Amino acid sequence: MNTGFNQRAEIALHNDSLQQALRHTQGKFVNERIRAMGSLPHGEALRDHARTIRANTLARLDEYLLAFEASARANGSHVHWARDGAEAGAIVCQIALENGVQRIVKGKSMLSEEVGLNHALETAGLTVLETDLGEYIIQISHDRPSHIIAPIIHKTKDEVAALFHQHLGTPPDADIPTLTAAARSALRQGFLQAEMGITGANFGVSDTGSIVLVTNEGNGRFCTSTPAIHVALIGIERIVPTLADLGVLLQVLAASATGQALSAYTSLVSGPRRSRDEDGPDQVHIVLVDNGRTAALASELAEILYCIRCGACLNVCPVYQNVGGHTYNAVYPGPLGIVVNPALDGLGPWNELPQASSLCGACTEACPVRIDIPRMLLKLRADAVEQGFAPAWLRTGIRLYAWAAIHPRLFRLGGRFARLGQRLAPRTASGWTKKLPGPLAGWTQARAFPPLAAESFSQRWQKRAR
Amino acid sequence: MSAPSGPTVQLFITCLVDHLYPDIAEAVVTVLEGEGVAVEVAAGQTCCGQPAFNGGFLAEARQMARRFLDIFAASEGPIVCPSGSCASMVAHHYPGLFAAEADYLAKATLVAARTHEFSQFLVEELEVESAGGLPGRYTYHPTCHLTRDLGVRGCAETLLDHIPGAERLPLPEADACCGFGGLFAVKLPAVSAAMMQRKLDNVIASGAEACVVCDASCMTHLNGGLIAAGKPPLVKHLAEVLAGQ
């Protein structure tokens, strides 16, 4: 049985440069997170506190959203509400139209990927320049990000050098500082000429109406300072009640994502330029995006909305480590993705994703807000069965197995048939089966199956006079 | 075999051990009796329902769980299980399955509280550190449900460390999942095999003669990979090692 995910996984597993890139980055991210979280005083208590903040906020999200809107408006920011991705795109295009915007510079935003914003903008005839280095590379190579924090971990330095040689004329064997300088130069004009800067937002602070950007490159800051209009897209679940709460989340986010105490640029945007400010946009527009979040909040999958998008779960997941982000074929990869994609969109397009896990729990162990991903995967799998996504052979197989399990004589009979079947199957010298039939053949692609015992332990025990 | 002076426990055989590795169940009984524990084995045990549950087949999981609960509710005292994942199924997931069935919810709550994994029972309940075993150069793979679901860490290690003449070598990337994951192994065989290979490479790199686990399912998966590659099955269950098999 070869599902789409498994087929794509096979391609990824045979891609040597991808495998090399994944091993290199994964080791770095995981070790840095462990070191940074370990060096935080009371790191475990901080995680509990962070989780409590997320839980309490989501429990009263409507209040905090309205308070955020009021605070933001008091700052002079415009606040818009987008029910879904199409509305978000329409709102941003409208702002552009009303202000004669032609050129847009963009900071990295997974939410903008989720709602397909670039496509909507380009369809409206606008020019969009990605300014995060990784996203810029994605843009000029017509690729997709494969990680929520580090979009191009699937690319090697040599691939980027070849790309820049083609697009920017750098030498084919250019080193990283040379490549970075070339990108900086190419982006500089973009920043200075753009009429609009679009960013995402890591958090929105309810008390102060601020948009918070956590970045390590200066591009986010540049997008929110130089163009006359700044548009920030934010998922409705990213609200934080107070600055004190923000402080807690920033600590665990930086430590978990990149092993830092704080990212190089942690910016709070609290409205447009004041008369005394030398820099800053004339207009700030905040677009609050739902796109399935309210539905998720009302479901047993609400806990996935606690996520602060640190990427720790991706880095530690053995599935992600082996196959990389593109294998998921979804906006969000990894343990986050196999829950959040179906949580927001339903299982229809994503019914394979919750199966892409061994339920090992490494994600929950790494998550700064202790999200119980295995619990939600089990829930999604039960939903998938209920909604008819389970393949017929599996439904029948499980039903037969359960029927035999509650009729032990049938179970024993089944065992006898299985032993007979094993004698007929190709076997090793020690009696291990080399090829299992039908959908179970997946097992024997890389493993043998042990011989069933001639007599079960139960049978031995019954025979013995004890 | 010393006369039982301690508690009487119920053995939760598990379907894999019952039908694939009866010697592991023998080993569990041998080790427990060696610590003065009397072992009873309720008749008619089949499967706790974990494969159905993990696949999202709740109706079938409940069918199997009801049977399990009926069998074990008829006894008292600790239930000992040679599998971290099966123990966690009963201890953690059974009550949730019966939220809407008051009588089975009551049974599930009581049975869940009585259920222990084998190494956990020896070290945390019986407070045994040394339970015999063959000397050798071992490494230990801490299986996922045992450590992350049940929170059992250090028990098997303690028992291995107290085997006279045994050496326990560190396993690189010990916390990494072996790739079994139940149905995952056949639904995503390429990924499962890649995870298995990484674990096996680490087992070989440890320099150990045998890799010890507390889960027959992970053992089946890893040994299956070794056998398919023409290598000897290095992975052993803790009970086998302690019983000197």
XYZ file of C-alpha atoms in Angstrom:
711
model
C 0.000 0.000 0.000
C 1.668 3.157 -1.149
C 0.057 6.355 -0.031
C 1.011 9.715 -1.479
C 2.984 10.564 1.641
C 4.959 7.322 1.460
C 5.722 7.856 -2.225
C 6.972 11.375 -1.608
C 8.911 10.088 1.398
C 10.716 7.551 -0.776
C 11.830 10.357 -3.093
C 13.014 12.439 -0.145
C 14.874 9.494 1.387
C 16.808 8.970 -1.849
C 17.687 12.651 -2.203
C 21.242 12.705 -0.873
C 21.683 16.462 -0.740
C 18.385 16.816 1.130
C 19.405 14.103 3.593
C 22.730 15.840 4.161
C 21.022 19.205 4.665
C 18.467 17.719 7.084
C 21.061 15.971 9.255
C 23.168 19.101 9.497
C 20.381 21.499 10.427
C 18.458 19.155 12.678
C 21.433 18.422 14.916
C 22.170 22.120 15.281
C 18.585 23.161 16.097
C 17.946 20.347 18.559
C 21.185 20.822 20.469
C 20.768 24.600 20.612
C 17.241 24.311 21.976
C 18.300 21.879 24.700
C 21.192 24.127 25.698
C 19.125 27.324 25.719
C 16.139 25.873 27.576
C 18.530 24.280 30.048
C 20.206 27.615 30.733
C 16.936 29.411 31.478
C 16.398 29.658 35.231
C 13.255 27.649 36.002
C 12.863 26.645 32.352
C 10.309 23.945 33.123
C 8.201 26.331 35.214
C 8.445 28.870 32.405
C 7.002 26.312 29.973
C 4.114 25.653 32.347
C 3.537 29.383 32.673
C 3.656 29.827 28.894
C 1.106 27.048 28.472
C -1.185 28.611 31.056
C -1.003 31.967 29.276
C -2.007 30.327 25.983
C -4.813 28.344 27.576
C -6.251 31.319 29.439
C -6.062 33.550 26.396
C -7.867 31.077 24.161
C -10.511 30.515 26.827
C -11.442 34.196 26.532
C -10.216 34.890 23.027
C -13.242 36.957 22.034
C -12.643 39.436 24.878
C -8.937 39.702 24.189
C -9.482 40.178 20.454
C -11.898 43.036 21.015
C -9.533 44.581 23.560
C -6.691 44.251 21.036
C -8.774 45.979 18.386
C -9.617 48.842 20.745
C -5.989 49.290 21.796
C -4.745 49.127 18.216
C -7.291 51.687 17.058
C -6.336 53.942 19.948
C -2.782 53.807 18.575
C -4.020 54.964 15.200
C -3.776 51.534 13.539
C -6.551 50.279 11.269
C -7.966 46.883 12.204
C -9.581 44.564 9.670
C -11.223 41.167 10.181
C -10.826 38.430 7.573
C -13.008 35.356 7.857
C -10.856 33.353 5.466
C -7.862 33.512 3.141
C -9.819 34.957 0.236
C -11.087 37.809 2.409
C -7.588 38.473 3.717
C -6.277 38.747 0.160
C -9.157 41.007 -0.837
C -8.587 43.299 2.146
C -4.893 43.735 1.401
C -5.542 44.330 -2.301
C -8.150 46.938 -1.384
C -5.687 48.781 0.874
C -3.159 48.710 -1.960
C -5.718 49.974 -4.463
C -6.924 52.813 -2.245
C -3.375 54.013 -1.712
C -1.978 53.643 -5.194
C 0.426 50.929 -4.109
C 2.379 49.192 -6.874
C 5.398 47.636 -5.170
C 5.333 45.592 -2.005
C 8.130 44.264 0.190
C 7.336 41.299 2.420
C 8.673 39.871 5.631
C 8.430 36.144 6.267
C 4.908 35.094 7.154
C 3.645 31.515 7.262
C 0.131 32.918 7.531
C 0.594 34.651 4.189
C 1.593 31.248 2.760
C -1.477 29.717 4.343
C -3.827 32.216 2.686
C -1.956 32.353 -0.619
C -1.471 36.100 -0.279
C 1.301 36.509 -2.839
C -0.844 34.918 -5.512
C -3.761 37.243 -4.725
C -1.485 40.295 -4.837
C 0.210 39.302 -8.076
C -3.151 38.515 -9.674
C -4.142 42.093 -8.808
C -1.097 43.279 -10.733
C 1.081 44.132 -7.733
C 4.810 43.392 -7.468
C 5.838 41.465 -4.369
C 9.437 41.108 -3.229
C 10.201 38.649 -0.436
C 12.904 40.171 1.755
C 13.648 37.436 4.288
C 16.759 35.832 2.786
C 15.297 32.339 2.834
C 11.961 33.474 1.414
C 13.768 35.536 -1.243
C 15.622 32.415 -2.303
C 12.314 30.499 -2.313
C 10.752 33.228 -4.448
C 13.460 33.393 -7.104
C 13.637 29.598 -7.333
C 9.841 29.177 -7.476
C 10.060 26.819 -4.517
C 8.111 26.430 -1.267
C 9.384 26.743 2.304
C 10.095 23.404 3.987
C 10.362 24.599 7.594
C 8.364 27.205 9.474
C 11.407 29.066 10.848
C 14.136 28.284 8.347
C 12.443 28.086 4.948
C 15.362 26.713 2.953
C 16.911 24.056 5.192
C 16.311 21.699 2.265
C 18.762 23.627 0.092
C 22.527 23.295 0.260
C 24.880 26.254 -0.005
C 25.986 25.005 -3.424
C 22.398 25.082 -4.697
C 22.005 28.667 -3.485
C 25.338 29.664 -5.042
C 24.206 28.259 -8.390
C 20.878 30.102 -8.080
C 22.524 33.433 -7.262
C 25.022 32.973 -10.071
C 22.062 32.682 -12.424
C 19.945 35.510 -10.957
C 22.440 37.962 -9.508
C 25.631 37.180 -11.415
C 27.684 36.193 -8.403
C 30.622 33.833 -9.014
C 29.495 30.170 -9.190
C 31.588 29.241 -6.157
C 30.738 32.290 -4.058
C 30.924 31.891 -0.292
C 28.082 32.685 2.119
C 29.174 36.269 2.976
C 29.378 37.053 -0.753
C 25.951 35.546 -1.406
C 24.419 37.416 1.521
C 25.943 40.711 0.390
C 24.537 40.180 -3.101
C 21.059 39.531 -1.690
C 21.339 42.587 0.548
C 22.219 44.744 -2.408
C 19.397 43.330 -4.526
C 16.854 43.859 -1.763
C 17.988 47.367 -0.794
C 16.325 49.078 -3.732
C 13.189 47.073 -3.098
C 12.908 48.412 0.445
C 13.462 52.002 -0.642
C 11.028 51.900 -3.543
C 8.146 49.934 -2.044
C 4.954 51.750 -1.147
C 3.784 48.954 1.154
C 5.462 46.553 3.570
C 3.638 43.380 4.551
C 4.640 41.276 7.539
C 3.152 38.569 9.625
C 3.115 38.807 13.407
C 4.366 36.463 16.076
C 2.043 37.953 18.650
C -0.494 40.747 19.093
C -0.576 42.326 22.542
C -4.087 43.064 23.720
C -3.173 45.708 26.314
C -1.094 47.852 23.992
C -2.455 46.996 20.544
C 1.072 46.128 19.446
C 2.151 43.729 16.729
C 5.248 41.778 17.735
C 7.833 40.604 15.219
C 10.489 38.101 16.231
C 13.207 37.990 13.568
C 16.927 37.533 13.130
C 17.248 39.498 9.919
C 16.694 43.216 9.639
C 14.223 42.835 6.805
C 11.180 42.690 9.077
C 12.189 45.943 10.715
C 12.868 47.482 7.334
C 9.418 46.463 6.014
C 7.723 48.088 8.978
C 9.752 51.330 8.866
C 10.407 52.512 5.358
C 7.309 51.973 3.185
C 4.488 54.434 3.785
C 2.034 51.655 4.572
C 2.586 48.674 6.839
C 0.160 45.764 6.695
C 0.459 43.042 9.333
C -1.339 39.721 9.007
C -2.021 37.927 12.262
C -3.911 34.737 13.072
C -6.593 35.395 15.678
C -5.041 32.855 18.045
C -1.751 34.795 18.314
C -3.151 37.272 20.850
C -1.323 37.753 24.156
C -3.032 39.688 26.975
C -0.179 41.776 28.464
C 3.449 42.748 27.929
C 4.380 40.642 30.967
C 2.778 37.626 29.263
C 4.661 38.512 26.103
C 7.909 38.404 28.055
C 7.286 34.804 29.097
C 6.434 33.697 25.569
C 9.379 35.517 23.990
C 11.796 33.680 26.263
C 10.517 30.196 25.461
C 10.068 31.045 21.788
C 13.623 32.235 21.254
C 15.105 29.372 23.265
C 13.014 26.717 21.537
C 13.307 28.026 17.995
C 16.954 28.956 17.660
C 18.571 28.550 21.053
C 18.764 32.316 21.569
C 17.952 34.421 24.617
C 16.086 36.807 22.307
C 16.099 37.074 18.532
C 18.316 39.744 16.965
C 15.309 41.971 16.279
C 12.294 41.768 18.539
C 10.041 44.589 17.402
C 6.830 45.952 18.816
C 4.860 48.000 16.328
C 2.319 50.100 18.176
C 0.811 52.237 15.480
C 1.911 54.487 12.626
C 4.565 57.175 12.796
C 3.937 59.832 15.422
C 4.694 63.438 14.559
C 7.884 63.284 16.604
C 9.105 60.038 14.960
C 11.802 60.264 12.296
C 10.796 56.979 10.718
C 7.763 54.810 10.426
C 4.802 54.241 8.132
C 1.996 56.734 7.737
C -0.544 53.941 8.005
C -0.570 50.667 9.899
C -3.187 48.090 8.958
C -3.662 44.969 11.047
C -5.557 42.115 9.397
C -6.911 39.588 11.884
C -7.327 36.266 10.069
C -9.645 33.432 11.121
C -9.406 30.877 8.270
C -10.674 27.944 10.363
C -9.306 28.997 13.741
C -12.707 29.566 15.358
C -13.827 26.124 14.197
C -10.634 24.580 15.587
C -11.126 26.439 18.855
C -14.549 24.849 19.246
C -13.187 21.351 18.633
C -11.086 18.830 20.556
C -8.158 20.099 18.501
C -8.196 23.547 20.116
C -4.890 22.852 21.844
C -3.015 23.139 18.542
C -3.847 26.849 18.664
C -1.488 27.207 21.638
C 1.354 26.889 19.118
C 3.810 29.800 19.044
C 5.451 28.599 15.824
C 8.910 27.870 17.215
C 9.553 24.804 15.015
C 10.949 22.694 17.866
C 8.557 19.857 17.071
C 9.725 19.733 13.445
C 13.354 19.596 14.498
C 12.880 16.712 16.907
C 10.372 14.657 14.886
C 11.984 11.500 13.472
C 9.579 11.523 10.521
C 10.393 15.150 9.614
C 14.103 14.506 10.188
C 14.023 11.774 7.578
C 11.755 13.256 4.930
C 11.853 17.047 5.287
C 9.016 19.531 4.924
C 8.035 19.152 1.261
C 6.957 15.537 1.781
C 3.964 16.799 3.754
C 2.696 18.719 0.724
C 1.004 21.203 3.048
C 1.558 24.722 4.311
C 2.647 23.526 7.744
C 4.883 20.436 7.944
C 5.962 18.236 10.809
C 4.014 17.422 13.961
C 2.466 20.915 13.925
C 1.273 20.418 10.370
C -0.247 16.957 10.690
C -2.600 18.416 13.303
C -3.101 22.038 12.278
C -3.711 21.524 8.554
C -6.711 19.196 9.186
C -7.756 21.227 12.240
C -8.175 24.338 10.082
C -9.357 22.763 6.825
C -10.955 19.479 7.868
C -9.634 16.031 7.033
C -10.813 16.104 3.421
C -7.579 17.247 1.792
C -5.395 16.122 4.711
C -6.586 12.683 5.795
C -3.149 11.114 5.210
C -1.293 13.540 7.445
C -2.349 12.276 10.909
C -1.039 8.831 9.863
C 2.455 10.256 9.311
C 3.554 9.660 12.880
C 4.739 6.791 15.051
C 3.150 8.543 18.070
C 6.578 8.690 19.707
C 5.766 11.913 21.601
C 9.113 13.627 21.036
C 7.196 16.669 19.777
C 5.258 17.133 23.008
C 8.464 16.715 24.963
C 10.099 19.525 22.975
C 7.102 21.867 22.719
C 7.579 25.019 24.837
C 3.868 25.058 25.657
C 3.571 21.275 26.037
C 1.001 20.692 23.309
C -0.180 17.062 23.410
C 0.137 16.235 19.733
C -0.270 12.435 20.039
C -3.639 12.943 21.768
C -4.872 15.034 18.853
C -3.469 12.606 16.292
C -5.465 9.805 17.908
C -8.548 12.027 17.764
C -7.924 12.847 14.091
C -7.410 9.170 13.276
C -10.705 8.290 14.957
C -12.364 11.089 12.960
C -10.786 9.758 9.769
C -12.269 6.317 10.390
C -15.674 7.831 11.157
C -15.548 9.936 8.002
C -14.754 6.916 5.866
C -11.112 7.595 5.073
C -9.813 4.249 6.314
C -8.976 1.907 3.434
C -11.318 -1.076 3.065
C -8.647 -3.681 3.698
C -7.755 -2.073 7.022
C -11.351 -1.668 8.188
C -12.018 -5.320 7.397
C -8.739 -6.458 8.898
C -9.280 -4.618 12.172
C -12.899 -5.789 12.375
C -11.796 -9.411 11.879
C -8.997 -9.021 14.397
C -11.351 -7.543 16.991
C -13.904 -10.276 16.344
C -11.228 -12.931 16.857
C -9.919 -11.156 19.946
C -13.270 -11.363 21.671
C -13.684 -15.004 20.682
C -10.441 -16.573 21.858
C -11.070 -19.848 20.072
C -11.200 -17.871 16.823
C -8.011 -16.078 17.836
C -6.286 -19.416 18.316
C -7.700 -20.661 15.024
C -6.430 -17.521 13.342
C -3.039 -18.234 14.859
C -3.088 -21.732 13.384
C -3.900 -20.371 9.913
C -1.166 -17.786 10.263
C 1.361 -20.477 11.193
C 0.284 -22.474 8.145
C 0.577 -19.396 5.980
C 4.073 -18.779 7.306
C 5.151 -22.288 6.275
C 4.044 -21.487 2.720
C 5.682 -18.072 2.553
C 9.325 -17.505 1.545
C 11.381 -17.760 4.744
C 14.918 -17.385 6.038
C 16.882 -20.338 7.379
C 15.770 -19.474 10.911
C 12.119 -19.445 9.870
C 11.472 -15.694 9.637
C 9.031 -14.772 6.884
C 10.591 -12.774 4.053
C 7.423 -11.716 2.258
C 4.020 -10.898 3.710
C 1.007 -10.682 1.413
C -1.009 -7.735 0.130
C -1.036 -4.548 2.161
C 1.240 -6.130 4.808
C 4.009 -6.261 2.208
C 5.123 -2.875 3.509
C 6.504 -4.676 6.538
C 8.669 -7.038 4.527
C 10.088 -4.307 2.286
C 12.786 -3.873 4.894
C 12.112 -6.448 7.593
C 11.450 -10.124 8.110
C 8.598 -11.288 10.357
C 9.247 -13.772 13.158
C 7.709 -17.257 13.143
C 4.613 -17.705 15.273
C 5.256 -20.002 18.228
C 4.039 -23.571 17.832
C 2.323 -23.223 21.179
C 1.301 -19.911 22.724
C 2.237 -19.049 26.292
C -1.447 -19.296 27.264
C -1.598 -22.826 25.907
C 1.579 -23.838 27.762
C 0.284 -22.330 30.982
C -3.093 -24.054 30.710
C -1.424 -27.428 30.187
C 0.789 -27.041 33.216
C -0.623 -27.999 36.573
C 0.082 -24.896 38.626
C 12.339 -20.990 42.904
C 11.606 -19.424 46.279
C 8.200 -19.798 47.886
C 6.017 -16.766 47.277
C 6.266 -14.428 50.217
C 5.291 -11.304 48.401
C 2.202 -10.208 46.543
C 0.301 -12.146 43.915
C 0.272 -10.459 40.542
C -1.738 -10.953 37.375
C 0.295 -11.400 34.217
C -0.954 -9.339 31.247
C 0.715 -11.492 28.599
C 0.119 -9.232 25.515
C -0.783 -10.714 22.140
C 2.720 -10.427 20.673
C 4.411 -12.173 23.569
C 1.701 -14.840 23.773
C 1.954 -15.847 20.126
C 5.454 -14.834 19.032
C 7.605 -14.922 22.153
C 6.157 -17.264 24.792
C 9.649 -17.567 26.281
C 9.510 -13.903 27.258
C 6.387 -14.586 29.310
C 8.180 -17.563 30.881
C 11.086 -15.263 31.684
C 8.785 -12.690 33.310
C 7.264 -15.412 35.484
C 10.709 -16.758 36.387
C 12.027 -13.335 37.392
C 8.928 -12.428 39.406
C 8.836 -15.762 41.201
C 12.528 -15.294 41.939
C 11.570 -12.136 43.816
C 8.992 -14.011 45.884
C 6.009 -12.932 43.807
C 3.266 -15.397 42.880
C 2.054 -15.059 39.300
C -1.428 -15.839 38.088
C -2.331 -15.922 34.419
C -5.998 -15.322 33.687
C -7.260 -17.556 30.892
C -8.538 -16.290 27.574
C -6.344 -13.205 27.188
C -6.081 -11.979 23.613
C -5.320 -8.325 22.846
C -5.730 -5.039 24.716
C -6.933 -3.316 21.562
C -4.039 -0.904 21.058
C -3.617 -1.545 17.313
C -7.276 -0.688 16.736
C -7.092 2.340 19.026
C -3.970 3.773 17.410
C -5.584 3.377 14.003
C -8.680 5.297 15.090
C -10.966 2.257 15.201
C -12.613 3.112 18.506
C -15.541 0.690 18.281
C -13.207 -2.261 17.801
C -10.824 -0.958 20.457
C -13.725 -0.784 22.903
C -14.795 -4.335 22.055
C -11.343 -5.649 22.882
C -11.005 -3.402 25.911
C -14.323 -4.569 27.384
C -13.151 -8.162 27.147
C -9.815 -7.272 28.726
C -11.559 -5.426 31.549
C -14.003 -8.275 32.175
C -11.085 -10.684 32.502
C -8.977 -8.510 34.780
C -11.806 -7.049 36.854
C -12.313 -10.585 38.130
C -8.996 -10.406 39.965
C -7.278 -8.055 42.392
C -3.763 -6.804 42.880
C -1.057 -5.612 40.531
C -1.228 -6.365 36.820
C 2.233 -6.744 35.330
C 2.886 -6.329 31.620
C 6.081 -6.950 29.597
C 5.271 -4.133 27.179
C 5.496 -0.396 27.749
C 3.025 0.383 24.979
C 0.371 -2.145 26.069
C 0.721 -1.046 29.690
C 0.239 2.569 28.618
C -2.825 1.635 26.565
C -4.522 0.205 29.635
C -3.144 2.653 32.191
C -3.736 5.838 30.189
C -6.197 5.280 27.374
C -8.735 2.806 28.733
C -10.622 5.237 30.972
C -11.013 7.746 28.111
C -12.518 5.056 25.885
C -15.402 4.572 28.293
C -16.340 8.148 29.157
C -19.886 7.304 28.034
C -20.180 3.864 29.691
C -20.370 4.194 33.464
C -19.831 0.548 34.357
C -16.835 0.079 32.089
C -15.492 3.479 33.097
C -15.429 2.252 36.688
C -13.723 -1.010 35.700
C -11.250 0.824 33.478
C -10.298 3.282 36.192
C -9.605 0.507 38.671
C -7.746 -1.747 36.228
C -5.715 1.191 34.894
C -4.521 2.020 38.381
C -3.365 -1.588 38.903
C -1.383 -1.863 35.677
C 2.419 -1.715 35.682
C 5.073 -2.334 33.124
C 7.499 -5.122 34.118
C 10.665 -3.067 34.797
C 8.610 -0.388 36.547
C 6.996 -3.029 38.766
C 10.321 -4.563 39.776
C 12.128 -1.316 40.564
C 9.366 1.058 41.669
C 6.888 -1.330 43.312
C 9.028 -4.227 44.577
C 12.004 -1.867 45.058
C 14.319 -4.451 43.537
C 17.531 -3.253 41.955
C 19.219 -6.558 41.283
C 17.238 -9.359 39.665
C 19.970 -11.547 38.243
C 20.831 -11.818 34.603
C 23.540 -12.998 32.250
C 26.735 -10.956 32.069
C 27.294 -9.256 28.747
C 27.873 -5.947 26.968
C 24.437 -4.412 26.688
C 22.964 -1.224 25.416
C 19.424 -0.096 26.226
C 16.847 1.469 23.907
C 14.254 3.381 25.974
C 11.031 2.786 24.058
C 8.714 5.745 23.456
C 5.449 4.775 25.195
C 7.391 3.495 28.192
C 9.336 6.707 28.685
C 7.085 9.461 27.387
C 3.650 7.984 28.068
C 4.327 6.079 31.284
C 7.221 8.238 32.455
C 9.276 5.133 33.244
C 12.944 6.025 33.047
C 15.908 4.440 34.707
C 14.271 1.172 35.795
C 15.623 -1.176 33.147
C 18.941 0.655 33.335
C 19.131 0.003 37.088
C 18.384 -3.676 36.612
C 20.978 -4.005 33.842
C 23.579 -2.120 35.849
C 23.164 -4.589 38.719
C 23.819 -7.691 36.644
C 27.153 -9.028 37.918
C 29.739 -8.838 35.167
C 27.493 -6.918 32.797
C 28.478 -3.680 31.118
C 25.945 -1.132 29.872
C 27.150 0.968 26.955
C 25.497 4.256 26.026
C 23.245 4.219 22.962
C 23.737 7.214 20.628
C 20.471 9.115 19.993
C 18.866 6.846 22.581
C 15.639 8.872 22.730
C 14.981 8.545 19.001
C 11.973 6.421 18.066
C 12.835 3.065 16.453
C 10.183 3.588 13.779
C 7.743 0.798 14.617
C 4.681 2.900 15.497
C 2.201 0.047 14.945
C 0.304 0.411 11.669
C 2.744 3.199 10.802
C 5.222 0.430 9.929
C 3.024 -0.786 7.065
C 1.343 2.511 6.138
C 4.586 4.443 5.816
C 7.074 1.612 5.318
C 9.787 3.766 3.745
C 9.877 6.194 6.671
C 9.576 3.389 9.215
C 12.499 1.592 7.577
C 14.642 4.753 7.569
C 14.007 5.283 11.284
C 14.759 1.615 11.905
C 18.038 1.844 10.030
C 19.132 4.858 12.036
C 18.363 3.067 15.289
C 20.184 -0.083 14.140
C 23.216 1.962 13.048
C 23.301 3.459 16.532
C 22.950 0.033 18.175
C 25.893 -1.261 16.136
C 27.876 1.901 16.877
C 27.376 1.390 20.619
C 29.580 -1.701 20.464
C 27.110 -3.738 22.516
C 26.484 -7.457 22.002
C 22.774 -7.027 22.620
C 20.288 -4.171 22.742
C 17.756 -4.503 25.537
C 14.172 -3.232 25.291
C 10.982 -3.437 27.338
C 8.692 -3.709 24.303
C 8.334 -6.789 22.118
C 6.863 -4.725 19.275
C 9.988 -2.576 18.906
C 12.046 -5.731 19.278
C 10.138 -7.432 16.432
C 10.670 -4.415 14.174
C 14.384 -4.010 14.901
C 15.231 -7.720 14.815
C 13.162 -7.974 11.648
C 15.478 -5.446 10.059
C 18.587 -7.257 11.251
C 17.364 -10.635 9.986
C 16.396 -9.158 6.609
C 19.966 -7.851 6.345
C 21.335 -11.318 7.135
C 22.453 -10.315 10.625
C 21.724 -11.946 13.976
C 18.775 -10.623 16.020
C 20.635 -8.536 18.606
C 17.619 -7.072 20.323
C 16.458 -8.828 23.462
C 13.667 -8.276 25.929
C 14.740 -7.260 29.440
C 12.979 -10.285 30.948
C 15.005 -12.688 28.789
C 18.238 -11.058 29.913
C 17.310 -11.099 33.607
C 16.117 -14.703 33.455
C 19.428 -15.659 31.904
C 17.994 -16.868 28.595
